[in-house]
Coordinates of C-alpha atoms in Angstrom, one line a residue:
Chain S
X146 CA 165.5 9.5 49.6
X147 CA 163.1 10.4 46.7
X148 CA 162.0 13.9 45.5
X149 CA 159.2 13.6 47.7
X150 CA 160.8 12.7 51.0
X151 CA 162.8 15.9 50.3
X152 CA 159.9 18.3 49.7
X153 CA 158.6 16.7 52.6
X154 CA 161.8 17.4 54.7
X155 CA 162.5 20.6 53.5
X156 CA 158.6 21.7 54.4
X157 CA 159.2 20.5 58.3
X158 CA 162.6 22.0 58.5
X159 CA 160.3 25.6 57.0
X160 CA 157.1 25.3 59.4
X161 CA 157.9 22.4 61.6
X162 CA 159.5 25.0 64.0
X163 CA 156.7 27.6 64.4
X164 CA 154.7 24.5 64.7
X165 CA 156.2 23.2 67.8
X166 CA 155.7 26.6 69.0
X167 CA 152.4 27.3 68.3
X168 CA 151.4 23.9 69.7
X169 CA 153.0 24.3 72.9
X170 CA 151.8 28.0 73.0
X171 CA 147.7 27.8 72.7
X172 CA 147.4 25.0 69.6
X173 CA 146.8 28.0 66.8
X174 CA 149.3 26.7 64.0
X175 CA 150.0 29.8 62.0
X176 CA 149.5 27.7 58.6
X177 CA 146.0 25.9 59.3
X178 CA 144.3 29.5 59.2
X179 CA 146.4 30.8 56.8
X180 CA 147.2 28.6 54.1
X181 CA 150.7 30.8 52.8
X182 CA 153.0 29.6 54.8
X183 CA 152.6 26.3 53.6
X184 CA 152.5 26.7 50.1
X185 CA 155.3 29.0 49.8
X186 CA 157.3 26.2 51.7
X187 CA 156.2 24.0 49.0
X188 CA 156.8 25.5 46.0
X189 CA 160.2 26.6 47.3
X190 CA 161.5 23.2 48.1
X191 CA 160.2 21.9 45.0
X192 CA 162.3 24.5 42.9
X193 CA 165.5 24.1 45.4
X194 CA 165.1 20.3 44.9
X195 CA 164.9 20.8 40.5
X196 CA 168.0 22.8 41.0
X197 CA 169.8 20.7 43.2
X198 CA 169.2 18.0 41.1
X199 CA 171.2 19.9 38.0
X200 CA 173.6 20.6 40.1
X201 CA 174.5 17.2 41.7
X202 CA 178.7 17.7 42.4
X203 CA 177.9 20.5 45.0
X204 CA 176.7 19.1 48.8
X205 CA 174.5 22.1 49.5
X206 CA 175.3 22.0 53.3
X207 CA 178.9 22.9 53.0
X208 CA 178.0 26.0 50.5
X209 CA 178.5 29.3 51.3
X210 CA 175.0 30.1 50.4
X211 CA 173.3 27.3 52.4
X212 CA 175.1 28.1 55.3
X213 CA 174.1 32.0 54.9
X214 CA 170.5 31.4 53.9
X215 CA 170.6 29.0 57.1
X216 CA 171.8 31.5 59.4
X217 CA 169.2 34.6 58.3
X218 CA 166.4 31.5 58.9
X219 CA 167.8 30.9 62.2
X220 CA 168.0 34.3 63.0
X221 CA 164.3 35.4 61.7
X222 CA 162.8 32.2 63.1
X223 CA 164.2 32.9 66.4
X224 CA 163.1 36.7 66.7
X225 CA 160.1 36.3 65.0
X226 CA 159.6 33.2 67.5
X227 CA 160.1 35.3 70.5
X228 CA 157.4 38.4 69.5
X229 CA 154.7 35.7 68.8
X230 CA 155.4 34.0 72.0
X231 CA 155.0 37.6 74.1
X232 CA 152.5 38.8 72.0
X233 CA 151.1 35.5 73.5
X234 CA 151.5 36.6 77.1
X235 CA 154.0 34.3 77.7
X236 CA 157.3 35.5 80.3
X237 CA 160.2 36.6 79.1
X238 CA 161.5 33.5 80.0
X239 CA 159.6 31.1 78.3
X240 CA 159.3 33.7 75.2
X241 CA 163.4 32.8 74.8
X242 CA 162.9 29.3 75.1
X243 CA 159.9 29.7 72.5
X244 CA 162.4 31.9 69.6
X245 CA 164.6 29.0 69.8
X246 CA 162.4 26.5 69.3
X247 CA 160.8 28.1 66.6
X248 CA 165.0 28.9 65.2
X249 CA 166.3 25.3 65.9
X250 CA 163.1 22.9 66.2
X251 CA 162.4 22.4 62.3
X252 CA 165.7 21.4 61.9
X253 CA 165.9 19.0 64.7
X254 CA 162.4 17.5 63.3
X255 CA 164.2 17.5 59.4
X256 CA 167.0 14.8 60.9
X257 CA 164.8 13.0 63.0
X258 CA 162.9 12.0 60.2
X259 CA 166.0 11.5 57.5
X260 CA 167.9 9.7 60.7
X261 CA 170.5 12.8 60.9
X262 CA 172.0 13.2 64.5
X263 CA 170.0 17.1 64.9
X264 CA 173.3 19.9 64.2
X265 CA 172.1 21.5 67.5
X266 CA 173.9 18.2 69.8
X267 CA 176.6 18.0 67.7
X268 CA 179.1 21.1 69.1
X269 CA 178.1 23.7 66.7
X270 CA 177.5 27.6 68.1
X271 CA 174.3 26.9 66.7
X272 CA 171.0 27.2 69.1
X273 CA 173.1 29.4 71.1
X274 CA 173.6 32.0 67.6
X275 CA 169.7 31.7 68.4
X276 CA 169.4 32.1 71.9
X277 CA 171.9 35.3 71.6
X278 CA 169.5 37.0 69.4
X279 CA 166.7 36.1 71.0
X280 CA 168.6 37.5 73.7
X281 CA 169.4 40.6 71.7
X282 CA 165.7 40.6 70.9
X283 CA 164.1 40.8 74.3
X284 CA 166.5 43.2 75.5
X285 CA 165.8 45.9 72.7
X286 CA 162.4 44.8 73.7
X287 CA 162.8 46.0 77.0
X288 CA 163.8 49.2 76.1
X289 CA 161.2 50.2 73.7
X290 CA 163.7 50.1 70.4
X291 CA 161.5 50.4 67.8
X292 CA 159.7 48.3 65.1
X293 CA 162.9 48.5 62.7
X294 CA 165.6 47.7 65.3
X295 CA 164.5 45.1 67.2
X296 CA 163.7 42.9 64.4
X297 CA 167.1 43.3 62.3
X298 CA 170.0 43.6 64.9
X299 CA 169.2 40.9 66.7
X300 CA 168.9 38.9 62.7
X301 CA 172.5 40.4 62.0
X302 CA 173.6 39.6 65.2
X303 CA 172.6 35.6 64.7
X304 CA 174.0 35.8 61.2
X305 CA 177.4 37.5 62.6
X306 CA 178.0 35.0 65.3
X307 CA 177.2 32.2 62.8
X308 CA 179.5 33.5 60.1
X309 CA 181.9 33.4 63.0
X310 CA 181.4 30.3 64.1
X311 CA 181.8 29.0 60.6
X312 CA 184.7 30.5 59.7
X313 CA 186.8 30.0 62.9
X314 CA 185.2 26.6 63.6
X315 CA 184.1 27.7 67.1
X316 CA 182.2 24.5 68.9
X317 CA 180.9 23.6 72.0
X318 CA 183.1 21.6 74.3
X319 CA 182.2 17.9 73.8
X320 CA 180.6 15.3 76.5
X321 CA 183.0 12.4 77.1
X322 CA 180.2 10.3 76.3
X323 CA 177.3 10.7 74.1
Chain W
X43 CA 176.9 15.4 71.8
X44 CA 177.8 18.2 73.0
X45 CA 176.9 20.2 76.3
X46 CA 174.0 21.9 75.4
X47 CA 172.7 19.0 73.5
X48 CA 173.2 16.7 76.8
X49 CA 170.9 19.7 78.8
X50 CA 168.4 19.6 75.8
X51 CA 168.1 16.0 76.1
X52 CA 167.7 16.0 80.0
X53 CA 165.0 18.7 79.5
X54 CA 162.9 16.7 77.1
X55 CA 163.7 13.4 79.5
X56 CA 161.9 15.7 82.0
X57 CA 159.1 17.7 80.7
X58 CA 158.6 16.0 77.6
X59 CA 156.0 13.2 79.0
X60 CA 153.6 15.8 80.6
X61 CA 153.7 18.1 77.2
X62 CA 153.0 15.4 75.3
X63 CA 149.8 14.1 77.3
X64 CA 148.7 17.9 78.0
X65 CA 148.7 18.6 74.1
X66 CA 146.6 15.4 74.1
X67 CA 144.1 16.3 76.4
X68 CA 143.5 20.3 75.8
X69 CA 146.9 21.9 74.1
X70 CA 147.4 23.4 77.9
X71 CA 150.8 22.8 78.7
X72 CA 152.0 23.0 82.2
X73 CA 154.9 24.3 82.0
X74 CA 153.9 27.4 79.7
X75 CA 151.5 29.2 82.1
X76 CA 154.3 28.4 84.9
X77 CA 157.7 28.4 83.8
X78 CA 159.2 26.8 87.0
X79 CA 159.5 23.2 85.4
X80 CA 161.5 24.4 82.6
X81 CA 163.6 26.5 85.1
X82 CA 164.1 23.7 87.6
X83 CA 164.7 20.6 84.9
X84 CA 167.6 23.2 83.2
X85 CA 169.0 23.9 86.2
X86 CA 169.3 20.3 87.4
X87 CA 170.1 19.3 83.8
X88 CA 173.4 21.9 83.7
X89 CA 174.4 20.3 87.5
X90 CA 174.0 16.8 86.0
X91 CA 176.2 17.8 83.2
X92 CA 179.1 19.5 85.3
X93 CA 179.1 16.7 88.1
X94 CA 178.7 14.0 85.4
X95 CA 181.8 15.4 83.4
X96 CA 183.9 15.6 86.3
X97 CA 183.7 12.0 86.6
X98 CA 183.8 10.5 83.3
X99 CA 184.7 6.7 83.7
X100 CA 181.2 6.5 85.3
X101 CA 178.7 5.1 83.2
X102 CA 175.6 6.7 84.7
X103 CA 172.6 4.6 82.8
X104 CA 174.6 1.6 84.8
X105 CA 175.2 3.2 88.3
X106 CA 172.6 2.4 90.8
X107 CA 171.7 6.2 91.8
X108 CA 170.5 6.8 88.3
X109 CA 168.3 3.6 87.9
X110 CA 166.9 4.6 91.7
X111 CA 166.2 8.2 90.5
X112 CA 164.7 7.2 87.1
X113 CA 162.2 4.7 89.0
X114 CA 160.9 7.5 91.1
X115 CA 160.2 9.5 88.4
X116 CA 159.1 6.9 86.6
X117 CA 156.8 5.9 89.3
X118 CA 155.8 9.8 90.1
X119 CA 154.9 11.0 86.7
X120 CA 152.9 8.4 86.0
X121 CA 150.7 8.9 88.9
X122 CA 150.9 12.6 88.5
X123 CA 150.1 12.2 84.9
X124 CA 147.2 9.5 85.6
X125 CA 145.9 12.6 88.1
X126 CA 146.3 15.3 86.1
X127 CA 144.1 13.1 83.1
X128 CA 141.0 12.0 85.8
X129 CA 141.1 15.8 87.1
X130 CA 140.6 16.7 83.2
X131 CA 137.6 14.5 82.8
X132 CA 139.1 11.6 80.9
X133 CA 137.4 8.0 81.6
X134 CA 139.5 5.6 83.8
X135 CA 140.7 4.3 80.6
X136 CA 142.8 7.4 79.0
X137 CA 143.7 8.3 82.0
X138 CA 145.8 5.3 82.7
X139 CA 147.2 5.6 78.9
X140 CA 148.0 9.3 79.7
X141 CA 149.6 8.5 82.9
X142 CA 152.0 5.9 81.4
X143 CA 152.7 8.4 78.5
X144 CA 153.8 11.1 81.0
X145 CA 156.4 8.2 82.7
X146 CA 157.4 7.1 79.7
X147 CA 157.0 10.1 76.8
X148 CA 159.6 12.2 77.9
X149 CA 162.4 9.2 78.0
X150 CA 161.2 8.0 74.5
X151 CA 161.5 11.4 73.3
X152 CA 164.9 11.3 74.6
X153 CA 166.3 8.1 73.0
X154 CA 164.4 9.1 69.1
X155 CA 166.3 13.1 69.5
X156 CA 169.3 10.7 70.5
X157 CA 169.1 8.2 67.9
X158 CA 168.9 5.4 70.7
X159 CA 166.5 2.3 70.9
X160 CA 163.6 3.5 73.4
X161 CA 164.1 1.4 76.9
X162 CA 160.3 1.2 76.8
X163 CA 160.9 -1.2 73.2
X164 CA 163.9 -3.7 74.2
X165 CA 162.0 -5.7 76.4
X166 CA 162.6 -4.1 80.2
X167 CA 160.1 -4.1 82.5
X168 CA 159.6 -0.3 82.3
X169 CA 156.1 1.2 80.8
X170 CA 154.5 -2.4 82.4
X171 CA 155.9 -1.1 85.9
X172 CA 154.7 2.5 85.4
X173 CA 151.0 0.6 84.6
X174 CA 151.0 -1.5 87.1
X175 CA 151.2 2.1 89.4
X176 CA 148.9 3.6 87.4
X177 CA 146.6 0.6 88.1
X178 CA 147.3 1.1 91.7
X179 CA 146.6 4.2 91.8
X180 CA 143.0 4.0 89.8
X181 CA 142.2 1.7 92.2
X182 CA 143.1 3.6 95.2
X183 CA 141.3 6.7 93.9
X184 CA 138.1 4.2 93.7
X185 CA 138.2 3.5 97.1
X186 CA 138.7 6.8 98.1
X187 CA 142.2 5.8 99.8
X188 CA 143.3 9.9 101.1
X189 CA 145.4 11.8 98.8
X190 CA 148.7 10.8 100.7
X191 CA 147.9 6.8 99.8
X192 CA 147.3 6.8 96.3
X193 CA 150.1 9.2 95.9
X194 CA 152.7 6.9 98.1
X195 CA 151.7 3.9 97.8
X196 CA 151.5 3.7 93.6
X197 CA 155.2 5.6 93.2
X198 CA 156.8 2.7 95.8
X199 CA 155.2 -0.3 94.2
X200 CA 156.7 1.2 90.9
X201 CA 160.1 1.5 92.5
X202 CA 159.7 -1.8 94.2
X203 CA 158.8 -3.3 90.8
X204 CA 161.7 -1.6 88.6
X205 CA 164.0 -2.8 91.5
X206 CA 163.1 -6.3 91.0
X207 CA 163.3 -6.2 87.1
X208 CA 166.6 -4.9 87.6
X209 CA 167.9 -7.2 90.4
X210 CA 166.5 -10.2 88.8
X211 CA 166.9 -9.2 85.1
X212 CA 163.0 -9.6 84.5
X213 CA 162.1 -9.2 81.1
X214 CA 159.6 -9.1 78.2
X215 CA 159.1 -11.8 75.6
X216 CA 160.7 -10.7 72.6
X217 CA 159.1 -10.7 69.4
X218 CA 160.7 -12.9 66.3
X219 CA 161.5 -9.9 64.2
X220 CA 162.1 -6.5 64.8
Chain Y
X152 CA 161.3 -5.1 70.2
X153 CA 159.4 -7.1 72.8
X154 CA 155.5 -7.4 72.7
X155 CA 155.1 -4.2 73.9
X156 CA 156.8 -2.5 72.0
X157 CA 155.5 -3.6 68.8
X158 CA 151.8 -3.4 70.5
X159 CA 152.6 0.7 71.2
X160 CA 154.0 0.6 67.5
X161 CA 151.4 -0.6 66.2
X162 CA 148.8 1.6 68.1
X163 CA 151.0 4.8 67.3
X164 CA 150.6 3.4 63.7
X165 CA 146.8 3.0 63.7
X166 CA 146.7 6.9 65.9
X167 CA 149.2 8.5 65.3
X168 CA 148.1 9.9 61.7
X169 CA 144.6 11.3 62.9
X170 CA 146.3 12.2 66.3
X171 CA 148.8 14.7 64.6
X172 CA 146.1 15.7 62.3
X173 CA 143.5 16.7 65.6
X174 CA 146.5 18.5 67.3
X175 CA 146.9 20.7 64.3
X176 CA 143.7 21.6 63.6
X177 CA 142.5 22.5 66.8
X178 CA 143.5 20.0 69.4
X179 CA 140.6 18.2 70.2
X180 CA 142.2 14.6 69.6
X181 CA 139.6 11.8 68.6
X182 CA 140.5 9.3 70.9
X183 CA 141.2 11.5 74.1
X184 CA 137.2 12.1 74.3
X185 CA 136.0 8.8 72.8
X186 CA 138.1 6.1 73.9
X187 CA 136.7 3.1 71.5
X188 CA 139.6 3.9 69.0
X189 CA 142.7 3.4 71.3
X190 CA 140.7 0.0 72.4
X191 CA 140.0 -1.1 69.2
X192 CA 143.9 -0.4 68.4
X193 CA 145.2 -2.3 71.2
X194 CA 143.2 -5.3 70.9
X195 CA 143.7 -5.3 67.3
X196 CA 147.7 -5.1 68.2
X197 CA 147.9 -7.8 70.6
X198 CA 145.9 -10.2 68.2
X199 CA 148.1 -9.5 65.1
X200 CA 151.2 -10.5 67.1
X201 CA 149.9 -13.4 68.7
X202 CA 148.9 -14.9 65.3
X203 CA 152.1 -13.6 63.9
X204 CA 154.4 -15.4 66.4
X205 CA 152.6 -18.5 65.7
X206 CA 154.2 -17.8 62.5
X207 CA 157.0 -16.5 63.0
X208 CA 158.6 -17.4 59.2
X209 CA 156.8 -15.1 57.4
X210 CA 157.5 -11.7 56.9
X211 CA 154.9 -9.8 57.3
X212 CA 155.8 -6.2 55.8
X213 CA 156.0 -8.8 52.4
X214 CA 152.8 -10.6 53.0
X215 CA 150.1 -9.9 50.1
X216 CA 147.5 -9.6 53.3
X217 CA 149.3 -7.0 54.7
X218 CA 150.0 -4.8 51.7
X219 CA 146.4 -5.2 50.6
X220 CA 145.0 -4.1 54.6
X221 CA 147.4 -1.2 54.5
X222 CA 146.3 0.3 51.8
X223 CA 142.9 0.0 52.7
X224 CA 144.2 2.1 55.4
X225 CA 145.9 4.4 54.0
X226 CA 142.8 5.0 51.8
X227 CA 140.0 5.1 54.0
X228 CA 142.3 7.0 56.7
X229 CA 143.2 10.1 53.8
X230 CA 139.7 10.2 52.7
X231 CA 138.2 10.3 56.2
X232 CA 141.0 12.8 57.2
X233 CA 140.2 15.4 54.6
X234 CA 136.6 14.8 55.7
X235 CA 137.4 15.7 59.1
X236 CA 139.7 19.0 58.2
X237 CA 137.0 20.2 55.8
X238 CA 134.6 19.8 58.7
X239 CA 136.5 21.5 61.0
X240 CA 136.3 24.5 58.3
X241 CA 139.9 24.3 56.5
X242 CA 140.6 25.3 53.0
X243 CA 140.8 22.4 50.2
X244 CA 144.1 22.7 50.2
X245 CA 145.3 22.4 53.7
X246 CA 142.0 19.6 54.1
X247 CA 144.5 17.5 51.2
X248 CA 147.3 18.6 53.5
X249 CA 145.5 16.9 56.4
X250 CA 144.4 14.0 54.6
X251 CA 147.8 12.9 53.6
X252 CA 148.8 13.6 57.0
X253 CA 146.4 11.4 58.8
X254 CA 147.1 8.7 56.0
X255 CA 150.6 8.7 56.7
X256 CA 151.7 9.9 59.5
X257 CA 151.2 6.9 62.0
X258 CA 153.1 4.8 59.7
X259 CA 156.2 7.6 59.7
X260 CA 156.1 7.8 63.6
X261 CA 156.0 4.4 64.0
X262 CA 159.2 3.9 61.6
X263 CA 160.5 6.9 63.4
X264 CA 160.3 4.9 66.8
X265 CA 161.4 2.1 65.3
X266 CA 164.2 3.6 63.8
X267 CA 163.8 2.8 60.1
X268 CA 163.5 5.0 57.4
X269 CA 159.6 6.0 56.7
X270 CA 158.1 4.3 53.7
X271 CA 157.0 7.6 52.7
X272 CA 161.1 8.9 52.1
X273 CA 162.0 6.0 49.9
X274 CA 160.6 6.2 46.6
X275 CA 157.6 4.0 47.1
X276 CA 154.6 5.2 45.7
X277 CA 152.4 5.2 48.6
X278 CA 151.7 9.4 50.2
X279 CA 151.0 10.0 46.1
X280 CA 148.6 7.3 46.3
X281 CA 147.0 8.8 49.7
X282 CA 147.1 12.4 47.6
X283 CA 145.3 10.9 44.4
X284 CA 142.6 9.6 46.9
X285 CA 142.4 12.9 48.6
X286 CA 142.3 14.7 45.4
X287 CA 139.5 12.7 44.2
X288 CA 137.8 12.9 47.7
X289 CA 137.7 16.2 47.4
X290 CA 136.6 16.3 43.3
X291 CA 133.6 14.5 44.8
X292 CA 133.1 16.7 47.0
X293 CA 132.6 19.4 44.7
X294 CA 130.3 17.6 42.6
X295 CA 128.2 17.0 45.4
X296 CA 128.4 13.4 44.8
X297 CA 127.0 11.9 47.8
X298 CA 127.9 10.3 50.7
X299 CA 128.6 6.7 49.3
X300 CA 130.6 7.9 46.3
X301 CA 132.3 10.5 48.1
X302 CA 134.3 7.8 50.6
X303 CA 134.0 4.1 48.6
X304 CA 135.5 5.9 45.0
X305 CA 138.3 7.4 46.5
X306 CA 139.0 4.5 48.6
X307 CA 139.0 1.9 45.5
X308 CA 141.4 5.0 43.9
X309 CA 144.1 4.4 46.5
X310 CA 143.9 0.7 46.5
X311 CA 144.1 0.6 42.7
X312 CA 147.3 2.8 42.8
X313 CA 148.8 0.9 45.3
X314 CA 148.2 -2.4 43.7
X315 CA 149.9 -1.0 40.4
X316 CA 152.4 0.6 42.4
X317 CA 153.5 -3.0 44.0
X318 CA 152.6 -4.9 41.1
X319 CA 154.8 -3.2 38.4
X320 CA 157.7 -1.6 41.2
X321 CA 156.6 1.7 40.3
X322 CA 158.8 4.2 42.4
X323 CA 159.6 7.7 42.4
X324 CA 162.7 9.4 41.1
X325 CA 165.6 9.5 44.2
X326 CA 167.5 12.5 44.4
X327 CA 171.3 11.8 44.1
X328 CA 172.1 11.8 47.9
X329 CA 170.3 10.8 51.3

């Protein structure tokens, strides 16, 4: 893998997400009309990949701050997923589905490409940390919480359950056969 | 694999054919506007799961049920799909592409999420029996055959087709290299 | 792979790059409406691998012929890309975005159904090449160069940096792990 294949990853695991979503929604990719997105994306994987590169002892996916950084992207992808979705007109129901595509799908496009078996098949609490804030989401939502709350408890809630999941290794039970 | 990721990959196997073509011809996906697809393909995906797990020596790609219920759908989605593309507005031509990517799509899908070899690449007579009901059906629609011929008779020459590749062990050439 | 296989490879290879680049932008993919591409793919396909299995001891992927037609491809296909995106009324930089895409996307699905690792990841010089030609596409552009100049500079450009690349093994710098 050369420094480019891993900008090139780490922009699909940013936008690749919301652009499954948007595709599926009405085809409007948030980053074609407004170009942001994508260069932020850029220029952040280009700095995380110089200081990764100094820094080549540490695997970043088993550090604490990858894993915490992961888990507030999961967590804003998913919410932020949902509200585009019914802002959309979509149902409730396909609004859920879309928060966690927009949470788990850039990932899942990141290990396709680099020939990774996708973290959400392999028994983490990981799509479902997503699906319980998107969860969280609709139902604060539904009660007319405000502006303010139903954007950040549903994030800590993702982040909690994550940082639970992490640190008392809770999984999904296993099929006998994959 | 775990749970969940066996119901994600039975939800893509199902609905992933028909998003694929209806992003191809006008970004309207069927099952966005009406969520019952996603509902009914979870549903049946979680059943799979709990009846598959209770009988875990059974290979199920190997057990006759499974290779009869793949051929229907097989057979169905490409004739629905090949519909779906002439209703559209699509020439003869793209409509028989689009009608073996909806038989088709949603299995490769499957096997690239699950790191597998597509079924459609390894030399089965699979995407060449979905054509060959695709064909059918174009030619049905031609002659202006009823709606209840060129559904019927298309979906049980692609049964009757998979069938015999399977019973006699029919097979494509294989290239040299892969 | 049997001869279907690689034929659908080979035609996701030739489409896939402008088909990705037509869903982003605003859907309308080229070859849905006009089906001469997908014909002109196919055909092409099923003549490369009948002359190829009539020679079945060369490697193609090594052959000069090959390297030289691909990057003819990968030029006139990032060129004409960022064309088609500045048509379509995108900023310069998401029309170089676009450009690269549609010059190397087929090729990474393709390797993505085939299971290999994209050329693009592995420290080839090859999407820098497409993004030189892009960047001097769009240079032209400015200028107001004219038609000619415009497409047949840029294209000599990516050929020229893709027969130095090959010639003298220039690669990119590969990050310490995979």
């Amino acid at each position: 893998m050369d420094w480019l294949g891993g900008v090139v990853l780490a922009v699909v695991a940013a936008i690749g997400g919301g652009t499954i979503r948007d595709l599926l929604i009405d085809g409007d990719v948030f980053w074609v009309s407004d170009e942001w997105p994508l260069v932020v994306s850029l220029v952040t994987a280009a700095i995380a990949i110089i200081v990764l590169r100094a820094r080549p002892s540490v695997d970043p996916r088993r550090a604490s701050w990858y894993v915490a950084s992961d888990a507030v992207g999961l967590g804003a992808f998913s919410v932020v997923g949902t509200s585009i979705a019914l802002d959309a007109g979509t149902s409730y129901f396909i609004a859920a589905f879309m928060g966690v595509v927009t949470g788990v799908g850039g990932g899942v496009l990141r290990d396709v490409f680099a020939r990774r078996t996708p973290i959400v098949f392999v028994g983490e609490i990981y799509a479902v940390a997503g699906l319980i804030g998107v969860l969280a989401h609709l139902s604060l939502v539904e009660v007319n919480a405000g502006d303010v709350a139903t954007l950040w408890i549903p994030l800590a809630v993702v982040v909690a359950v994550r940082a639970a999941a992490v640190r008392w290794s809770w999984r999904l039970p296993r099929l006998t056969r994959g």
